[in-house]
JSON list of C-alpha atoms in Angstrom, two decimals:
[
{"chain": "F", "resi": 1402, "resn": "MET", "atom": "CA", "xyz": [-4.92, -8.20, -7.25]},
{"chain": "F", "resi": 1403, "resn": "SER", "atom": "CA", "xyz": [-6.45, -4.91, -8.30]},
{"chain": "F", "resi": 1404, "resn": "ASN", "atom": "CA", "xyz": [-9.15, -5.07, -5.63]},
{"chain": "F", "resi": 1405, "resn": "VAL", "atom": "CA", "xyz": [-6.57, -5.90, -2.97]},
{"chain": "F", "resi": 1406, "resn": "LEU", "atom": "CA", "xyz": [-4.57, -2.82, -3.98]},
{"chain": "F", "resi": 1407, "resn": "ILE", "atom": "CA", "xyz": [-7.70, -0.66, -3.92]},
{"chain": "F", "resi": 1408, "resn": "ALA", "atom": "CA", "xyz": [-8.42, -1.90, -0.39]},
{"chain": "F", "resi": 1409, "resn": "ALA", "atom": "CA", "xyz": [-4.84, -1.17, 0.71]},
{"chain": "F", "resi": 1410, "resn": "PHE", "atom": "CA", "xyz": [-4.78, 2.38, -0.64]},
{"chain": "F", "resi": 1411, "resn": "THR", "atom": "CA", "xyz": [-8.29, 3.14, 0.60]},
{"chain": "F", "resi": 1412, "resn": "LEU", "atom": "CA", "xyz": [-7.20, 2.08, 4.09]},
{"chain": "F", "resi": 1413, "resn": "SER", "atom": "CA", "xyz": [-4.09, 4.23, 3.76]},
{"chain": "F", "resi": 1414, "resn": "VAL", "atom": "CA", "xyz": [-6.13, 7.26, 2.68]},
{"chain": "F", "resi": 1415, "resn": "GLY", "atom": "CA", "xyz": [-8.41, 6.67, 5.67]},
{"chain": "F", "resi": 1416, "resn": "HIS", "atom": "CA", "xyz": [-5.44, 6.62, 8.01]},
{"chain": "F", "resi": 1417, "resn": "THR", "atom": "CA", "xyz": [-3.98, 9.77, 6.47]},
{"chain": "F", "resi": 1418, "resn": "VAL", "atom": "CA", "xyz": [-7.26, 11.59, 7.07]},
{"chain": "F", "resi": 1419, "resn": "TYR", "atom": "CA", "xyz": [-7.50, 10.12, 10.59]},
{"chain": "F", "resi": 1420, "resn": "ALA", "atom": "CA", "xyz": [-3.96, 11.29, 11.38]},
{"chain": "F", "resi": 1421, "resn": "LYS", "atom": "CA", "xyz": [-4.87, 14.80, 10.21]},
{"chain": "F", "resi": 1422, "resn": "VAL", "atom": "CA", "xyz": [-8.01, 14.89, 12.36]},
{"chain": "F", "resi": 1423, "resn": "GLU", "atom": "CA", "xyz": [-6.14, 13.57, 15.41]},
{"chain": "F", "resi": 1424, "resn": "GLY", "atom": "CA", "xyz": [-3.15, 15.88, 14.85]},
{"chain": "F", "resi": 1425, "resn": "ILE", "atom": "CA", "xyz": [-0.64, 13.00, 14.71]},
{"chain": "F", "resi": 1426, "resn": "GLU", "atom": "CA", "xyz": [0.35, 13.16, 11.06]},
{"chain": "F", "resi": 1427, "resn": "ASP", "atom": "CA", "xyz": [3.86, 13.01, 9.68]},
{"chain": "F", "resi": 1428, "resn": "PRO", "atom": "CA", "xyz": [4.50, 16.62, 8.55]},
{"chain": "F", "resi": 1429, "resn": "THR", "atom": "CA", "xyz": [6.02, 15.40, 5.27]},
{"chain": "F", "resi": 1430, "resn": "PHE", "atom": "CA", "xyz": [2.98, 13.26, 4.38]},
{"chain": "F", "resi": 1431, "resn": "THR", "atom": "CA", "xyz": [-0.35, 14.96, 5.05]},
{"chain": "F", "resi": 1432, "resn": "VAL", "atom": "CA", "xyz": [-3.63, 15.40, 3.23]},
{"chain": "F", "resi": 1433, "resn": "THR", "atom": "CA", "xyz": [-2.29, 18.73, 1.98]},
{"chain": "F", "resi": 1434, "resn": "THR", "atom": "CA", "xyz": [1.19, 17.73, 0.75]},
{"chain": "F", "resi": 1435, "resn": "PRO", "atom": "CA", "xyz": [1.82, 17.02, -2.92]},
{"chain": "F", "resi": 1436, "resn": "LEU", "atom": "CA", "xyz": [3.77, 13.91, -1.92]},
{"chain": "F", "resi": 1437, "resn": "ALA", "atom": "CA", "xyz": [0.63, 12.32, -0.46]},
{"chain": "F", "resi": 1438, "resn": "TRP", "atom": "CA", "xyz": [-1.45, 13.19, -3.52]},
{"chain": "F", "resi": 1439, "resn": "ALA", "atom": "CA", "xyz": [1.22, 11.80, -5.85]},
{"chain": "F", "resi": 1440, "resn": "PHE", "atom": "CA", "xyz": [1.53, 8.64, -3.75]},
{"chain": "F", "resi": 1441, "resn": "TYR", "atom": "CA", "xyz": [-2.19, 7.97, -3.92]},
{"chain": "F", "resi": 1442, "resn": "VAL", "atom": "CA", "xyz": [-2.44, 8.77, -7.64]},
{"chain": "F", "resi": 1443, "resn": "VAL", "atom": "CA", "xyz": [0.36, 6.29, -8.35]},
{"chain": "F", "resi": 1444, "resn": "GLY", "atom": "CA", "xyz": [-1.10, 3.78, -5.87]},
{"chain": "F", "resi": 1445, "resn": "PHE", "atom": "CA", "xyz": [-4.59, 3.77, -7.33]},
{"chain": "F", "resi": 1446, "resn": "GLY", "atom": "CA", "xyz": [-3.03, 3.91, -10.80]},
{"chain": "F", "resi": 1447, "resn": "SER", "atom": "CA", "xyz": [-1.16, 0.71, -10.00]},
{"chain": "F", "resi": 1448, "resn": "ALA", "atom": "CA", "xyz": [-4.49, -0.89, -9.08]},
{"chain": "F", "resi": 1449, "resn": "VAL", "atom": "CA", "xyz": [-5.80, 0.02, -12.53]},
{"chain": "F", "resi": 1450, "resn": "LEU", "atom": "CA", "xyz": [-2.59, -1.16, -14.21]},
{"chain": "F", "resi": 1451, "resn": "ALA", "atom": "CA", "xyz": [-2.86, -4.47, -12.33]},
{"chain": "F", "resi": 1452, "resn": "ARG", "atom": "CA", "xyz": [-5.98, -5.24, -14.37]},
{"chain": "F", "resi": 1453, "resn": "ARG", "atom": "CA", "xyz": [-3.95, -5.38, -17.57]},
{"chain": "F", "resi": 1454, "resn": "ALA", "atom": "CA", "xyz": [-2.84, -8.81, -18.69]},
{"chain": "F", "resi": 1455, "resn": "GLY", "atom": "CA", "xyz": [0.40, -7.70, -20.35]},
{"chain": "F", "resi": 1456, "resn": "ARG", "atom": "CA", "xyz": [3.69, -8.87, -18.89]},
{"chain": "F", "resi": 1457, "resn": "VAL", "atom": "CA", "xyz": [5.14, -5.34, -18.84]},
{"chain": "F", "resi": 1458, "resn": "ALA", "atom": "CA", "xyz": [2.18, -4.10, -16.80]},
{"chain": "F", "resi": 1459, "resn": "GLN", "atom": "CA", "xyz": [2.47, -6.99, -14.37]},
{"chain": "F", "resi": 1460, "resn": "VAL", "atom": "CA", "xyz": [6.22, -6.60, -13.91]},
{"chain": "F", "resi": 1461, "resn": "SER", "atom": "CA", "xyz": [5.76, -2.84, -13.41]},
{"chain": "F", "resi": 1462, "resn": "VAL", "atom": "CA", "xyz": [3.17, -3.39, -10.68]},
{"chain": "F", "resi": 1463, "resn": "LEU", "atom": "CA", "xyz": [5.34, -6.02, -8.99]},
{"chain": "F", "resi": 1464, "resn": "ALA", "atom": "CA", "xyz": [8.35, -3.67, -9.05]},
{"chain": "F", "resi": 1465, "resn": "TYR", "atom": "CA", "xyz": [6.20, -0.95, -7.50]},
{"chain": "F", "resi": 1466, "resn": "LEU", "atom": "CA", "xyz": [4.99, -3.37, -4.82]},
{"chain": "F", "resi": 1467, "resn": "ALA", "atom": "CA", "xyz": [8.57, -4.43, -4.08]},
{"chain": "F", "resi": 1468, "resn": "ALA", "atom": "CA", "xyz": [9.47, -0.77, -3.54]},
{"chain": "F", "resi": 1469, "resn": "LEU", "atom": "CA", "xyz": [6.44, -0.25, -1.27]},
{"chain": "F", "resi": 1470, "resn": "LEU", "atom": "CA", "xyz": [7.30, -3.31, 0.78]},
{"chain": "F", "resi": 1471, "resn": "TRP", "atom": "CA", "xyz": [10.89, -2.11, 1.12]},
{"chain": "F", "resi": 1472, "resn": "ILE", "atom": "CA", "xyz": [9.61, 1.28, 2.32]},
{"chain": "F", "resi": 1473, "resn": "SER", "atom": "CA", "xyz": [7.18, -0.46, 4.70]},
{"chain": "F", "resi": 1474, "resn": "VAL", "atom": "CA", "xyz": [9.95, -2.46, 6.32]},
{"chain": "F", "resi": 1475, "resn": "PHE", "atom": "CA", "xyz": [12.90, -0.07, 6.29]},
{"chain": "F", "resi": 1476, "resn": "TYR", "atom": "CA", "xyz": [11.58, 3.51, 6.14]},
{"chain": "F", "resi": 1477, "resn": "TYR", "atom": "CA", "xyz": [8.09, 3.65, 7.64]},
{"chain": "F", "resi": 1478, "resn": "PRO", "atom": "CA", "xyz": [9.19, 2.41, 11.10]},
{"chain": "F", "resi": 1479, "resn": "THR", "atom": "CA", "xyz": [11.40, 5.51, 11.41]},
{"chain": "F", "resi": 1480, "resn": "THR", "atom": "CA", "xyz": [8.32, 7.75, 11.09]},
{"chain": "F", "resi": 1481, "resn": "PHE", "atom": "CA", "xyz": [5.99, 5.59, 13.21]},
{"chain": "F", "resi": 1482, "resn": "GLY", "atom": "CA", "xyz": [6.70, 7.21, 16.54]},
{"chain": "F", "resi": 1483, "resn": "PRO", "atom": "CA", "xyz": [4.87, 6.77, 19.84]},
{"chain": "F", "resi": 1484, "resn": "GLN", "atom": "CA", "xyz": [2.34, 9.46, 18.93]},
{"chain": "F", "resi": 1485, "resn": "GLN", "atom": "CA", "xyz": [1.29, 7.56, 15.79]},
{"chain": "F", "resi": 1486, "resn": "GLN", "atom": "CA", "xyz": [1.11, 4.20, 17.57]},
{"chain": "F", "resi": 1487, "resn": "THR", "atom": "CA", "xyz": [-2.62, 4.26, 18.16]},
{"chain": "F", "resi": 1488, "resn": "THR", "atom": "CA", "xyz": [-4.85, 1.22, 17.78]},
{"chain": "F", "resi": 1489, "resn": "PHE", "atom": "CA", "xyz": [-5.92, 2.40, 14.35]},
{"chain": "F", "resi": 1490, "resn": "GLY", "atom": "CA", "xyz": [-2.30, 3.22, 13.49]},
{"chain": "F", "resi": 1491, "resn": "TRP", "atom": "CA", "xyz": [-1.18, -0.33, 14.23]},
{"chain": "F", "resi": 1492, "resn": "PHE", "atom": "CA", "xyz": [-4.24, -1.79, 12.48]},
{"chain": "F", "resi": 1493, "resn": "GLU", "atom": "CA", "xyz": [-3.62, 0.30, 9.36]},
{"chain": "F", "resi": 1494, "resn": "ASN", "atom": "CA", "xyz": [0.08, -0.52, 9.35]},
{"chain": "F", "resi": 1495, "resn": "ASP", "atom": "CA", "xyz": [-0.36, -4.26, 9.70]},
{"chain": "F", "resi": 1496, "resn": "VAL", "atom": "CA", "xyz": [-3.35, -4.65, 7.40]},
{"chain": "F", "resi": 1497, "resn": "TYR", "atom": "CA", "xyz": [-1.86, -2.33, 4.75]},
{"chain": "F", "resi": 1498, "resn": "VAL", "atom": "CA", "xyz": [1.40, -4.30, 4.66]},
{"chain": "F", "resi": 1499, "resn": "GLY", "atom": "CA", "xyz": [-0.54, -7.56, 4.66]},
{"chain": "F", "resi": 1500, "resn": "LEU", "atom": "CA", "xyz": [-2.58, -6.38, 1.69]},
{"chain": "F", "resi": 1501, "resn": "LEU", "atom": "CA", "xyz": [0.61, -5.39, -0.15]},
{"chain": "F", "resi": 1502, "resn": "VAL", "atom": "CA", "xyz": [2.08, -8.84, 0.51]},
{"chain": "F", "resi": 1503, "resn": "THR", "atom": "CA", "xyz": [-1.15, -10.49, -0.68]},
{"chain": "F", "resi": 1504, "resn": "ALA", "atom": "CA", "xyz": [-1.18, -8.38, -3.85]},
{"chain": "F", "resi": 1505, "resn": "THR", "atom": "CA", "xyz": [2.46, -9.27, -4.47]},
{"chain": "F", "resi": 1506, "resn": "TYR", "atom": "CA", "xyz": [1.71, -12.97, -4.07]},
{"chain": "F", "resi": 1507, "resn": "LEU", "atom": "CA", "xyz": [-1.23, -12.72, -6.47]},
{"chain": "F", "resi": 1508, "resn": "GLY", "atom": "CA", "xyz": [0.90, -10.76, -8.93]},
{"chain": "F", "resi": 1509, "resn": "VAL", "atom": "CA", "xyz": [3.69, -13.33, -8.87]},
{"chain": "F", "resi": 1510, "resn": "GLN", "atom": "CA", "xyz": [1.21, -16.14, -9.43]},
{"chain": "F", "resi": 1511, "resn": "ARG", "atom": "CA", "xyz": [-0.36, -14.22, -12.30]},
{"chain": "F", "resi": 1512, "resn": "LEU", "atom": "CA", "xyz": [3.05, -13.55, -13.82]},
{"chain": "F", "resi": 1513, "resn": "ARG", "atom": "CA", "xyz": [3.79, -17.28, -13.57]},
{"chain": "F", "resi": 1514, "resn": "ARG", "atom": "CA", "xyz": [0.40, -17.91, -15.23]},
{"chain": "F", "resi": 1515, "resn": "THR", "atom": "CA", "xyz": [-0.71, -20.01, -12.26]},
{"chain": "F", "resi": 1516, "resn": "THR", "atom": "CA", "xyz": [-4.46, -20.38, -11.90]},
{"chain": "F", "resi": 1517, "resn": "LEU", "atom": "CA", "xyz": [-5.67, -20.10, -8.31]},
{"chain": "F", "resi": 1518, "resn": "THR", "atom": "CA", "xyz": [-8.92, -22.05, -8.14]},
{"chain": "F", "resi": 1519, "resn": "PRO", "atom": "CA", "xyz": [-10.33, -24.33, -5.46]},
{"chain": "F", "resi": 1520, "resn": "GLN", "atom": "CA", "xyz": [-10.14, -28.04, -6.16]}
]
């Protein structure tokens, strides 16, 4: 779960830098805004927290992922205008959300104490 979150936030950082270079960034979320820095600190922090076995840590990460998925579905599309809809923009959007869903699935299984091993 932690590695999946690291991959998701690394991809997101890459897209944020790409958007800056291409001049297509959302003015409220750029490499120079405190919001972006705070988002990535919390995001990578959640990846570290996901390594803890405690129930409180796991529920906290799952609540954070639920919020991110809500934002991904209901808020992000309002900022994803035609200018941002590049090939890399779509790739980052879809893979990032897919990684969040995968991390959520893994977190729920871990919370349920389900072991995911091949038969």
